[in-house]
Short mmCIF file of N, CA, C and O in Angstrom, two decimals:
data_model
loop_
_atom_site.label_atom_id
_atom_site.label_comp_id
_atom_site.label_asym_id
_atom_site.label_seq_id
_atom_site.Cartn_x
_atom_site.Cartn_y
_atom_site.Cartn_z
N UNK Q 16 0.99 -1.27 -0.01
CA UNK Q 16 -0.21 -0.08 -0.01
C UNK Q 16 0.92 1.13 -0.35
O UNK Q 16 1.74 1.84 1.02
N UNK Q 17 0.41 2.23 -0.97
CA UNK Q 17 1.16 3.13 -0.92
C UNK Q 17 0.65 4.48 0.06
O UNK Q 17 -0.36 4.36 0.47
N UNK Q 18 1.43 5.96 0.16
CA UNK Q 18 0.99 6.67 0.77
C UNK Q 18 -0.28 7.27 0.34
O UNK Q 18 -1.65 7.72 1.22
N UNK Q 19 -0.64 7.81 -0.98
CA UNK Q 19 -2.01 7.85 -1.41
C UNK Q 19 -3.31 7.01 -0.85
O UNK Q 19 -4.01 7.23 -0.45
N UNK Q 20 -2.47 5.48 -0.89
CA UNK Q 20 -3.78 5.04 -0.60
C UNK Q 20 -3.95 4.85 0.99
O UNK Q 20 -5.25 4.68 1.05
N UNK Q 21 -2.97 4.84 1.69
CA UNK Q 21 -3.30 4.93 2.93
C UNK Q 21 -4.28 6.33 3.55
O UNK Q 21 -5.03 6.40 4.16
N UNK Q 22 -3.33 7.72 2.73
CA UNK Q 22 -4.47 9.08 2.92
C UNK Q 22 -5.95 8.42 2.33
O UNK Q 22 -6.60 9.17 3.33
N UNK Q 23 -6.13 7.91 1.80
CA UNK Q 23 -7.44 7.80 1.19
C UNK Q 23 -8.53 6.86 1.86
O UNK Q 23 -9.63 6.94 1.76
N UNK Q 24 -7.80 6.15 3.05
CA UNK Q 24 -8.29 5.50 3.82
C UNK Q 24 -9.35 6.27 4.96
O UNK Q 24 -10.10 6.27 5.34
N UNK Q 25 -8.49 7.36 4.91
CA UNK Q 25 -9.38 8.22 6.04
C UNK Q 25 -9.42 9.61 5.18
O UNK Q 25 -10.51 10.01 6.01
N UNK Q 26 -9.06 9.82 4.22
CA UNK Q 26 -10.10 11.18 3.46
C UNK Q 26 -10.44 10.69 1.96
O UNK Q 26 -9.55 10.21 1.21
N UNK Q 27 -11.58 10.66 1.51
CA UNK Q 27 -12.32 10.27 0.25
C UNK Q 27 -11.66 10.88 -0.93
O UNK Q 27 -11.09 12.15 -0.60
N UNK Q 28 -11.09 10.74 -1.99
CA UNK Q 28 -10.45 11.64 -3.16
C UNK Q 28 -11.25 12.93 -3.34
O UNK Q 28 -11.03 14.17 -3.34
N UNK Q 29 -12.55 13.02 -3.57
CA UNK Q 29 -13.60 14.16 -3.56
C UNK Q 29 -13.60 15.26 -2.73
O UNK Q 29 -14.07 16.01 -3.17
N UNK Q 30 -13.02 14.48 -1.51
CA UNK Q 30 -13.30 15.41 -0.35
C UNK Q 30 -11.88 16.29 -0.32
O UNK Q 30 -11.62 17.32 0.92
N UNK Q 31 -10.83 15.63 -0.74
CA UNK Q 31 -9.22 16.65 -0.50
C UNK Q 31 -9.23 17.74 -0.21
O UNK Q 31 -8.58 18.60 0.35
N UNK Q 32 -9.99 18.61 -1.29
CA UNK Q 32 -10.04 20.01 -2.05
C UNK Q 32 -10.51 20.99 -0.56
O UNK Q 32 -10.09 21.55 -0.08
N UNK Q 33 -12.09 20.03 -0.03
CA UNK Q 33 -12.31 21.06 0.86
C UNK Q 33 -11.78 20.62 2.30
O UNK Q 33 -11.96 21.55 3.26
N UNK Q 34 -10.82 19.79 2.77
CA UNK Q 34 -10.23 19.45 3.84
C UNK Q 34 -9.12 19.57 4.00
O UNK Q 34 -8.13 19.93 4.76
N UNK Q 35 -8.59 20.19 2.68
CA UNK Q 35 -6.95 20.80 2.66
C UNK Q 35 -6.97 22.45 3.69
O UNK Q 35 -7.82 22.87 3.78
N UNK Q 36 -5.99 22.01 4.35
CA UNK Q 36 -5.89 23.27 5.33
C UNK Q 36 -4.66 24.11 4.88
O UNK Q 36 -4.50 25.52 5.04
N UNK Q 37 -3.32 23.70 4.71
CA UNK Q 37 -2.13 24.15 4.59
C UNK Q 37 -0.96 23.33 3.59
O UNK Q 37 -1.29 22.06 4.12
N UNK Q 38 0.00 24.07 2.97
CA UNK Q 38 0.94 23.68 3.22
C UNK Q 38 2.45 23.97 3.13
O UNK Q 38 2.95 25.53 3.31
N UNK Q 39 3.73 23.36 2.84
CA UNK Q 39 4.63 23.42 3.41
C UNK Q 39 5.63 23.52 2.18
O UNK Q 39 5.32 22.77 1.22
N UNK Q 40 6.93 23.38 2.06
CA UNK Q 40 7.72 23.09 1.32
C UNK Q 40 7.71 21.36 0.76
O UNK Q 40 7.94 20.81 -0.20
N UNK Q 41 7.65 20.58 1.75
CA UNK Q 41 7.53 19.13 1.43
C UNK Q 41 6.35 18.41 1.99
O UNK Q 41 6.03 17.70 1.99
N UNK Q 42 5.33 19.20 2.44
CA UNK Q 42 4.17 18.77 3.37
C UNK Q 42 2.96 19.37 3.09
O UNK Q 42 3.03 20.79 2.60
N UNK Q 43 1.72 18.81 3.15
CA UNK Q 43 0.47 19.26 2.75
C UNK Q 43 -0.41 18.65 4.28
O UNK Q 43 -0.23 17.48 4.62
N UNK Q 44 -1.21 19.63 4.87
CA UNK Q 44 -1.83 19.39 5.41
C UNK Q 44 -3.76 19.46 5.53
O UNK Q 44 -4.18 19.84 4.89
N UNK Q 45 -4.65 17.90 5.78
CA UNK Q 45 -5.84 18.20 5.67
C UNK Q 45 -6.39 17.93 7.23
O UNK Q 45 -6.00 16.93 7.73
N UNK Q 46 -7.37 18.23 7.16
CA UNK Q 46 -8.35 17.71 8.63
C UNK Q 46 -9.09 16.79 8.00
O UNK Q 46 -9.79 16.27 7.11
N UNK Q 47 -8.85 16.13 8.86
CA UNK Q 47 -9.38 14.59 9.19
C UNK Q 47 -10.63 14.86 9.86
O UNK Q 47 -11.72 14.22 9.34
N UNK Q 48 -11.20 15.26 11.15
CA UNK Q 48 -12.19 15.78 11.84
C UNK Q 48 -11.63 17.14 12.82
O UNK Q 48 -10.27 17.45 12.56
N UNK Q 49 -12.92 17.39 13.80
CA UNK Q 49 -12.41 18.80 14.22
C UNK Q 49 -11.09 18.89 15.17
O UNK Q 49 -10.89 19.83 15.10
N UNK Q 50 -10.86 17.42 15.71
CA UNK Q 50 -9.59 17.45 16.62
C UNK Q 50 -8.27 17.01 15.88
O UNK Q 50 -6.97 16.74 16.40
N UNK Q 51 -8.03 16.05 14.60
CA UNK Q 51 -6.87 15.76 14.18
C UNK Q 51 -7.23 16.35 12.39
O UNK Q 51 -8.04 16.26 11.70
N UNK Q 52 -5.82 16.01 12.06
CA UNK Q 52 -5.34 16.32 10.69
C UNK Q 52 -4.45 15.17 10.29
O UNK Q 52 -3.90 14.24 11.20
N UNK Q 53 -4.33 15.19 9.03
CA UNK Q 53 -3.34 14.31 8.53
C UNK Q 53 -2.45 15.24 7.58
O UNK Q 53 -2.42 16.05 6.85
N UNK Q 54 -0.83 14.93 8.13
CA UNK Q 54 0.35 15.56 7.11
C UNK Q 54 0.76 14.53 6.74
O UNK Q 54 0.89 13.75 6.71
N UNK Q 55 1.05 14.96 5.01
CA UNK Q 55 1.58 14.48 4.10
C UNK Q 55 2.81 14.77 3.98
O UNK Q 55 3.17 16.00 3.58
N UNK Q 56 4.13 14.08 4.03
CA UNK Q 56 5.35 14.61 3.74
C UNK Q 56 5.85 13.90 2.26
O UNK Q 56 5.83 12.59 2.28
N UNK Q 57 6.10 14.73 1.57
CA UNK Q 57 6.44 13.80 0.22
C UNK Q 57 7.98 14.25 -0.01
O UNK Q 57 8.91 14.48 -1.37
N UNK Q 58 8.93 14.27 0.85
CA UNK Q 58 10.53 14.97 0.64
C UNK Q 58 11.00 14.42 1.69
O UNK Q 58 10.78 15.01 3.16
N UNK Q 59 12.56 14.15 1.53
CA UNK Q 59 13.11 14.24 3.05
C UNK Q 59 13.69 15.43 3.50
O UNK Q 59 14.36 16.39 2.78
N UNK Q 60 13.12 15.79 4.55
CA UNK Q 60 13.39 17.10 5.10
C UNK Q 60 14.07 16.79 6.42
O UNK Q 60 14.10 18.09 7.33
N UNK Q 61 13.73 15.72 7.07
CA UNK Q 61 14.02 15.50 8.48
C UNK Q 61 13.17 15.43 9.40
O UNK Q 61 13.27 15.52 10.56
N UNK Q 62 11.93 15.83 8.98
CA UNK Q 62 10.91 15.95 9.78
C UNK Q 62 10.26 14.95 10.44
O UNK Q 62 9.93 14.59 11.41
N UNK Q 63 10.92 13.32 9.71
CA UNK Q 63 10.49 12.09 9.96
C UNK Q 63 10.81 11.63 11.24
O UNK Q 63 10.09 11.37 12.28
N UNK Q 64 12.04 12.09 11.54
CA UNK Q 64 12.78 11.88 12.64
C UNK Q 64 11.89 12.66 14.05
O UNK Q 64 12.12 12.06 15.04
N UNK Q 65 11.87 13.84 13.79
CA UNK Q 65 11.27 14.92 14.85
C UNK Q 65 9.73 14.26 15.34
O UNK Q 65 9.46 14.12 16.22
N UNK Q 66 9.09 13.82 14.02
CA UNK Q 66 7.88 13.02 14.26
C UNK Q 66 7.70 11.95 14.90
O UNK Q 66 6.96 11.51 15.88
N UNK Q 67 8.97 11.02 14.83
CA UNK Q 67 8.92 9.79 15.09
C UNK Q 67 9.48 10.11 17.09
O UNK Q 67 8.56 9.52 17.59
N UNK Q 68 9.98 10.96 16.96
CA UNK Q 68 10.34 11.29 18.44
C UNK Q 68 9.37 11.56 18.91
O UNK Q 68 8.96 11.42 20.46
N UNK Q 69 8.82 12.52 18.49
CA UNK Q 69 7.49 13.27 19.24
C UNK Q 69 6.03 11.88 19.76
O UNK Q 69 5.86 12.06 20.84
N UNK Q 70 6.42 10.89 18.82
CA UNK Q 70 5.15 9.63 18.80
C UNK Q 70 6.13 8.95 20.08
O UNK Q 70 5.14 8.88 21.21
N UNK Q 71 7.12 8.86 20.22
CA UNK Q 71 7.62 8.04 21.12
C UNK Q 71 8.24 8.38 22.36
O UNK Q 71 8.30 7.69 23.73
N UNK Q 72 8.49 10.22 22.62
CA UNK Q 72 8.88 10.49 23.48
C UNK Q 72 8.00 11.95 23.87
O UNK Q 72 8.56 13.02 23.36
N UNK Q 73 6.85 11.86 24.22
CA UNK Q 73 5.49 12.92 24.05
C UNK Q 73 6.12 14.32 24.83
O UNK Q 73 6.43 13.74 26.25
N UNK Q 74 6.00 15.31 24.99
CA UNK Q 74 6.45 16.38 25.83
C UNK Q 74 4.91 17.42 25.67
O UNK Q 74 4.31 17.59 24.31
N UNK Q 75 4.48 18.46 26.45
CA UNK Q 75 3.45 19.03 26.13
C UNK Q 75 3.75 20.41 24.75
O UNK Q 75 3.06 20.97 24.30
N UNK Q 76 5.10 20.42 24.68
CA UNK Q 76 5.49 21.28 23.52
C UNK Q 76 5.73 20.71 22.71
O UNK Q 76 5.81 21.37 21.16
N UNK Q 77 5.49 19.18 22.16
CA UNK Q 77 5.39 18.55 20.93
C UNK Q 77 4.29 18.08 20.59
O UNK Q 77 3.48 18.36 21.27
N UNK Q 78 3.81 17.82 19.39
CA UNK Q 78 2.85 18.04 18.53
C UNK Q 78 2.32 16.05 18.95
O UNK Q 78 3.46 15.64 19.02
N UNK Q 79 0.79 16.08 19.16
CA UNK Q 79 0.75 14.80 19.69
C UNK Q 79 0.54 13.81 18.42
O UNK Q 79 -0.45 14.49 17.36
N UNK Q 80 1.10 13.17 18.06
CA UNK Q 80 1.02 12.25 16.82
C UNK Q 80 0.26 10.92 17.25
O UNK Q 80 0.53 9.83 18.29
N UNK Q 81 -0.75 10.51 16.42
CA UNK Q 81 -1.27 9.32 16.51
C UNK Q 81 -1.10 8.02 15.79
O UNK Q 81 -1.32 7.00 16.71
N UNK Q 82 -0.79 8.41 14.83
CA UNK Q 82 -0.04 7.41 14.12
C UNK Q 82 0.98 7.75 13.13
O UNK Q 82 0.81 8.91 12.57
N UNK Q 83 2.00 6.99 12.45
CA UNK Q 83 2.79 7.50 11.27
C UNK Q 83 3.22 6.18 10.42
O UNK Q 83 3.29 5.36 10.91
N UNK Q 84 3.01 6.30 9.43
CA UNK Q 84 3.14 5.58 8.05
C UNK Q 84 4.37 6.28 7.59
O UNK Q 84 3.91 7.19 7.22
N UNK Q 85 5.24 5.08 7.03
CA UNK Q 85 6.42 5.77 6.30
C UNK Q 85 6.93 4.76 4.94
O UNK Q 85 6.69 3.87 5.36
N UNK Q 86 7.00 5.67 3.73
CA UNK Q 86 7.30 4.73 2.60
C UNK Q 86 8.37 5.53 2.16
O UNK Q 86 8.31 7.10 1.09
N UNK Q 87 9.60 4.72 1.92
CA UNK Q 87 10.54 5.61 1.61
C UNK Q 87 11.26 6.86 2.35
O UNK Q 87 11.21 6.70 3.30
N UNK Q 88 11.06 8.01 1.46
CA UNK Q 88 11.75 9.09 2.24
C UNK Q 88 10.26 10.17 2.86
O UNK Q 88 10.11 11.11 2.95
N UNK Q 89 9.20 9.19 1.99
CA UNK Q 89 7.69 10.24 2.29
C UNK Q 89 7.21 9.00 3.72
O UNK Q 89 7.49 8.04 4.32
N UNK Q 90 5.91 10.08 4.36
CA UNK Q 90 5.62 9.56 5.48
C UNK Q 90 3.74 10.38 5.51
O UNK Q 90 4.13 11.57 5.17
N UNK Q 91 3.00 9.78 6.18
CA UNK Q 91 1.79 10.18 6.74
C UNK Q 91 1.79 10.13 8.23
O UNK Q 91 1.92 9.02 8.71
N UNK Q 92 0.96 10.81 8.58
CA UNK Q 92 1.12 11.25 10.09
C UNK Q 92 -0.32 11.85 10.46
O UNK Q 92 -0.85 12.69 10.04
N UNK Q 93 -0.67 11.13 11.34
CA UNK Q 93 -2.57 11.23 11.66
C UNK Q 93 -1.58 12.29 13.02
O UNK Q 93 -1.23 11.65 14.27
N UNK Q 94 -2.38 13.40 13.35
CA UNK Q 94 -2.11 14.02 14.42
C UNK Q 94 -2.98 15.08 14.79
O UNK Q 94 -3.74 15.40 14.19
N UNK Q 95 -2.89 15.47 16.03
CA UNK Q 95 -3.96 16.47 17.06
C UNK Q 95 -3.97 17.71 16.09
O UNK Q 95 -2.92 18.23 15.32
N UNK Q 96 -4.91 18.66 15.92
CA UNK Q 96 -4.80 20.06 15.07
C UNK Q 96 -4.59 20.90 16.20
O UNK Q 96 -4.67 21.15 16.99
N UNK Q 97 -3.77 21.60 15.41
CA UNK Q 97 -2.87 22.90 16.13
C UNK Q 97 -3.49 24.13 15.69
O UNK Q 97 -4.11 23.89 14.20
N UNK Q 98 -3.28 25.09 15.81
CA UNK Q 98 -3.97 26.46 15.13
C UNK Q 98 -2.46 27.42 15.16
O UNK Q 98 -1.72 27.76 15.92
N UNK Q 99 -2.90 28.49 14.36
CA UNK Q 99 -2.02 29.70 13.15
C UNK Q 99 -1.89 30.74 15.08
O UNK Q 99 -2.95 31.06 15.51
N UNK Q 100 -0.56 30.87 14.78
CA UNK Q 100 -0.45 32.12 15.98
C UNK Q 100 -1.01 33.64 15.56
O UNK Q 100 -0.41 34.15 14.63
N UNK Q 101 -1.83 34.26 16.32
CA UNK Q 101 -2.42 35.30 15.81
C UNK Q 101 -0.78 36.28 15.40
O UNK Q 101 -0.13 36.61 16.78
N UNK Q 102 -1.04 37.21 14.59
CA UNK Q 102 0.23 38.15 14.58
C UNK Q 102 0.52 39.09 15.91
O UNK Q 102 1.62 39.23 16.35
N UNK Q 103 -0.46 39.77 16.30
CA UNK Q 103 -0.36 40.29 17.89
C UNK Q 103 0.34 39.20 18.94
O UNK Q 103 0.64 39.98 19.67
N UNK Q 104 0.56 37.86 18.89
CA UNK Q 104 0.98 37.07 19.93
C UNK Q 104 2.40 37.30 20.04
O UNK Q 104 3.29 37.64 19.14
N UNK Q 105 2.93 37.42 21.31
CA UNK Q 105 4.27 37.79 21.69
C UNK Q 105 4.82 36.73 22.47
O UNK Q 105 4.30 36.26 23.64
N UNK Q 106 5.67 36.14 21.84
CA UNK Q 106 6.19 35.01 22.00
C UNK Q 106 7.32 34.95 23.23
O UNK Q 106 7.41 34.16 24.35
N UNK Q 107 7.98 36.48 23.86
CA UNK Q 107 8.62 37.03 25.26
C UNK Q 107 9.76 35.73 25.01
O UNK Q 107 9.71 34.97 26.64
N UNK Q 108 10.31 35.29 24.10
CA UNK Q 108 11.26 34.19 24.15
C UNK Q 108 10.99 33.05 25.21
O UNK Q 108 12.05 32.28 25.08
N UNK Q 109 9.35 32.62 24.85
CA UNK Q 109 9.60 31.22 25.59
C UNK Q 109 9.67 30.21 24.58
O UNK Q 109 10.02 29.44 25.15
N UNK Q 110 9.97 30.62 23.15
CA UNK Q 110 10.52 29.16 22.41
C UNK Q 110 12.19 29.06 22.64
O UNK Q 110 12.53 27.76 22.70
N UNK Q 111 12.70 29.94 23.31
CA UNK Q 111 14.24 29.56 23.65
C UNK Q 111 14.48 28.54 24.72
O UNK Q 111 15.58 27.57 24.12
N UNK Q 112 13.90 28.04 24.94
CA UNK Q 112 13.77 27.18 26.54
C UNK Q 112 13.65 25.60 25.45
O UNK Q 112 14.49 24.64 25.87
N UNK Q 113 12.76 25.72 24.10
CA UNK Q 113 13.00 24.72 23.33
C UNK Q 113 13.63 24.83 22.58
O UNK Q 113 14.02 23.24 22.31
N UNK Q 114 14.74 25.53 22.02
CA UNK Q 114 15.61 25.08 21.26
C UNK Q 114 16.60 24.76 21.84
O UNK Q 114 17.27 23.87 21.47
N UNK Q 115 17.11 24.91 22.97
CA UNK Q 115 17.91 24.00 24.12
C UNK Q 115 17.62 22.42 24.24
O UNK Q 115 18.98 21.47 24.16
N UNK Q 116 16.72 22.15 24.17
CA UNK Q 116 16.15 20.79 24.00
C UNK Q 116 16.46 20.24 22.63
O UNK Q 116 16.97 19.20 22.49
N UNK Q 117 16.17 20.87 21.58
CA UNK Q 117 16.17 20.64 20.30
C UNK Q 117 17.71 20.20 20.07
O UNK Q 117 18.23 19.53 19.25
N UNK Q 118 18.35 21.39 20.74
CA UNK Q 118 19.59 21.37 20.44
C UNK Q 118 20.54 19.95 21.04
O UNK Q 118 21.36 19.47 20.14
N UNK Q 119 20.35 19.67 21.88
CA UNK Q 119 20.64 18.65 22.75
C UNK Q 119 20.11 17.20 22.13
O UNK Q 119 21.34 16.42 21.70
N UNK Q 120 18.73 17.37 21.52
CA UNK Q 120 18.50 16.28 20.44
C UNK Q 120 19.18 16.00 19.59
O UNK Q 120 19.78 14.94 18.86
N UNK Q 121 19.82 16.96 18.60
CA UNK Q 121 20.48 17.20 17.40
C UNK Q 121 21.56 16.57 17.75
O UNK Q 121 22.11 15.79 16.90
N UNK Q 122 22.40 16.96 18.64
CA UNK Q 122 23.69 16.30 19.05
C UNK Q 122 23.26 14.91 19.21
O UNK Q 122 24.19 14.12 18.84
N UNK Q 123 22.65 14.56 20.36
CA UNK Q 123 22.45 13.09 20.55
C UNK Q 123 22.42 12.21 19.33
O UNK Q 123 22.52 11.04 18.90
N UNK Q 124 21.46 12.59 18.67
CA UNK Q 124 21.23 11.77 17.09
C UNK Q 124 22.43 11.98 15.95
O UNK Q 124 22.30 11.17 15.10
N UNK Q 125 23.44 13.01 16.56
CA UNK Q 125 24.32 13.06 15.34
C UNK Q 125 23.85 13.35 14.23
O UNK Q 125 24.22 13.01 13.01
N UNK Q 126 22.10 14.41 14.23
CA UNK Q 126 22.00 14.98 13.07
C UNK Q 126 22.73 16.03 12.11
O UNK Q 126 23.23 17.30 13.18
N UNK Q 127 22.47 16.37 11.30
CA UNK Q 127 22.85 17.67 10.75
C UNK Q 127 22.10 18.75 10.08
O UNK Q 127 22.38 19.56 9.22
N UNK Q 128 20.74 18.31 10.60
CA UNK Q 128 19.32 18.66 10.24
C UNK Q 128 19.58 20.80 10.92
O UNK Q 128 20.40 20.81 11.68
N UNK Q 129 18.73 21.64 10.96
CA UNK Q 129 19.00 22.87 11.13
C UNK Q 129 17.39 23.18 11.32
O UNK Q 129 16.76 22.78 11.45
N UNK Q 130 17.47 24.11 12.64
CA UNK Q 130 16.34 24.95 12.99
C UNK Q 130 15.51 25.60 12.04
O UNK Q 130 16.48 26.56 11.30
N UNK Q 131 14.21 25.08 12.06
CA UNK Q 131 13.73 25.84 10.79
C UNK Q 131 11.93 26.47 11.73
O UNK Q 131 11.19 26.04 11.63
N UNK Q 132 12.26 27.52 12.52
CA UNK Q 132 11.45 27.72 13.49
C UNK Q 132 11.16 29.46 13.11
O UNK Q 132 11.52 30.43 13.19
N UNK Q 133 9.89 29.36 12.88
CA UNK Q 133 8.79 30.20 12.23
C UNK Q 133 7.32 30.17 12.76
O UNK Q 133 7.36 29.14 13.14
N UNK Q 134 6.82 31.53 12.21
CA UNK Q 134 5.26 31.25 12.72
C UNK Q 134 4.59 30.27 12.35
O UNK Q 134 3.43 29.61 12.56
N UNK Q 135 4.95 29.66 10.86
CA UNK Q 135 4.31 28.41 10.34
C UNK Q 135 4.40 27.09 10.86
O UNK Q 135 3.56 26.26 11.03
N UNK Q 136 5.41 27.07 11.74
CA UNK Q 136 6.02 25.76 12.30
C UNK Q 136 5.95 25.83 13.84
O UNK Q 136 6.40 24.80 14.79
N UNK Q 137 5.65 26.92 14.29
CA UNK Q 137 5.46 27.28 15.52
C UNK Q 137 3.96 27.56 15.81
O UNK Q 137 3.85 28.09 15.43
N UNK Q 138 3.06 26.48 16.69
CA UNK Q 138 1.47 27.03 16.85
C UNK Q 138 1.05 27.10 17.84
O UNK Q 138 1.63 26.51 18.85
N UNK Q 139 -0.06 27.08 17.88
CA UNK Q 139 -0.80 27.10 19.29
C UNK Q 139 -1.77 26.02 19.68
O UNK Q 139 -2.28 25.38 18.75
N UNK Q 140 -1.87 25.29 20.75
CA UNK Q 140 -2.77 24.12 21.04
C UNK Q 140 -4.40 24.89 21.39
O UNK Q 140 -4.30 26.17 21.71
N UNK Q 141 -5.40 24.20 21.85
CA UNK Q 141 -6.24 24.53 22.26
C UNK Q 141 -6.68 25.63 23.40
O UNK Q 141 -7.55 26.60 23.31
N UNK Q 142 -5.64 25.72 24.20
CA UNK Q 142 -5.44 26.33 25.33
C UNK Q 142 -4.08 27.37 25.01
O UNK Q 142 -4.11 27.74 26.15
N UNK Q 143 -4.02 27.53 23.69
CA UNK Q 143 -3.10 28.74 23.98
C UNK Q 143 -1.29 28.44 24.47
O UNK Q 143 -0.68 29.18 24.35
N UNK Q 144 -0.99 27.03 24.38
CA UNK Q 144 0.09 26.47 24.59
C UNK Q 144 0.87 26.26 22.99
O UNK Q 144 0.22 26.22 22.26
N UNK Q 145 2.38 27.01 23.44
CA UNK Q 145 3.14 26.73 22.00
C UNK Q 145 3.32 25.36 21.87
O UNK Q 145 3.56 24.07 22.76
N UNK Q 146 3.16 24.77 20.53
CA UNK Q 146 3.42 23.66 19.92
C UNK Q 146 4.51 23.45 18.88
O UNK Q 146 4.27 24.46 18.08
N UNK Q 147 5.83 23.06 19.10
CA UNK Q 147 6.64 23.16 17.65
C UNK Q 147 6.11 21.91 16.98
O UNK Q 147 6.82 20.55 17.05
N UNK Q 148 5.39 22.12 15.65
CA UNK Q 148 4.95 21.10 14.95
C UNK Q 148 5.91 20.99 13.93
O UNK Q 148 5.78 19.85 13.60
N UNK Q 149 6.98 21.62 13.57
CA UNK Q 149 7.88 20.97 12.39
C UNK Q 149 8.81 21.90 12.72
O UNK Q 149 9.26 22.82 11.90
N UNK Q 150 9.91 21.91 13.74
CA UNK Q 150 10.87 23.17 14.08
C UNK Q 150 12.60 22.25 13.45
O UNK Q 150 13.21 23.31 13.60
N UNK Q 151 12.63 21.63 12.26
CA UNK Q 151 13.75 21.59 11.56
C UNK Q 151 13.71 21.07 10.19
O UNK Q 151 12.17 20.79 9.67
N UNK Q 152 15.00 21.26 9.81
CA UNK Q 152 14.62 21.24 8.44
C UNK Q 152 15.96 20.52 7.51
O UNK Q 152 17.29 20.82 8.24
N UNK Q 153 16.13 19.87 6.87
CA UNK Q 153 17.34 19.13 6.38
C UNK Q 153 18.15 19.75 5.36
O UNK Q 153 18.98 19.84 4.90
N UNK Q 154 17.67 21.01 4.26
CA UNK Q 154 18.09 21.34 3.09
C UNK Q 154 18.08 22.82 3.18
O UNK Q 154 18.40 23.62 2.38
N UNK Q 155 18.81 23.44 5.01
CA UNK Q 155 19.00 24.87 4.66
C UNK Q 155 20.46 24.98 5.49
O UNK Q 155 20.86 23.76 5.75
N UNK Q 156 21.05 26.24 4.73
CA UNK Q 156 22.67 26.21 5.42
C UNK Q 156 23.00 26.36 7.05
O UNK Q 156 23.84 25.79 7.20
N UNK Q 157 21.79 26.89 7.16
CA UNK Q 157 21.72 27.24 8.95
C UNK Q 157 20.87 27.73 9.77
O UNK Q 157 19.95 27.42 9.01
N UNK Q 158 20.88 27.55 10.81
CA UNK Q 158 19.38 27.77 11.86
C UNK Q 158 18.73 28.80 11.45
O UNK Q 158 19.20 29.64 11.07
N UNK Q 159 17.52 28.51 11.18
CA UNK Q 159 16.32 29.54 10.77
C UNK Q 159 15.53 29.93 11.90
O UNK Q 159 14.65 29.06 12.11
N UNK Q 160 15.65 30.88 12.35
CA UNK Q 160 14.90 31.36 13.59
C UNK Q 160 14.12 32.86 13.50
O UNK Q 160 14.96 33.80 13.53
N UNK Q 161 12.91 32.88 13.39
CA UNK Q 161 12.47 34.21 13.00
C UNK Q 161 11.13 34.05 13.96
O UNK Q 161 10.17 33.61 13.04
N UNK Q 162 10.93 34.09 14.72
CA UNK Q 162 9.76 34.08 15.74
C UNK Q 162 9.20 35.54 16.26
O UNK Q 162 9.95 36.48 16.57
#
C-alpha cells in the first residue's frame, strides 16, 4: 500500500480539496475531523525523525502524533490539530527553552538538520500553549529562527 492509498483510507479523493488546510515546502495538511489532521510529507527534510521522536517521547510542547506511516523518504502522520499564532502574539522568548532541548537532541542523534523555527512551524494548542509542529529542516545552510 502506498501513501496515497493510506491517505484515502482517511479522506475520500472527492473531499481532498475541501479538507485542505495548508502546505509547506515538503508537506500538506488536511483536516481529518475537528480534532485531528493528516500531514503528508513528500520529501526528505528531516521531519520524519522529529515526528517519530514526538510519538516515542511525548512532551507538552511537541505535537500529539496518533499514527505514523513511512514509505521511502515520505510519510503520513495523523496528529492533533493545532492553530496558527495570531500576529499580535508576543513570544517573549518562550521558544528559547525549547531550542536548548532540540539542540541536545540534534547532538545526541548526530544529525545535520537545522532549526526552521518560524510562525508556520510553531503553533498553539486549544489552550494557547506553544507547540513546535515542524521545527527542523535538512535543506537549509544554517539555523533559521524568526519568531
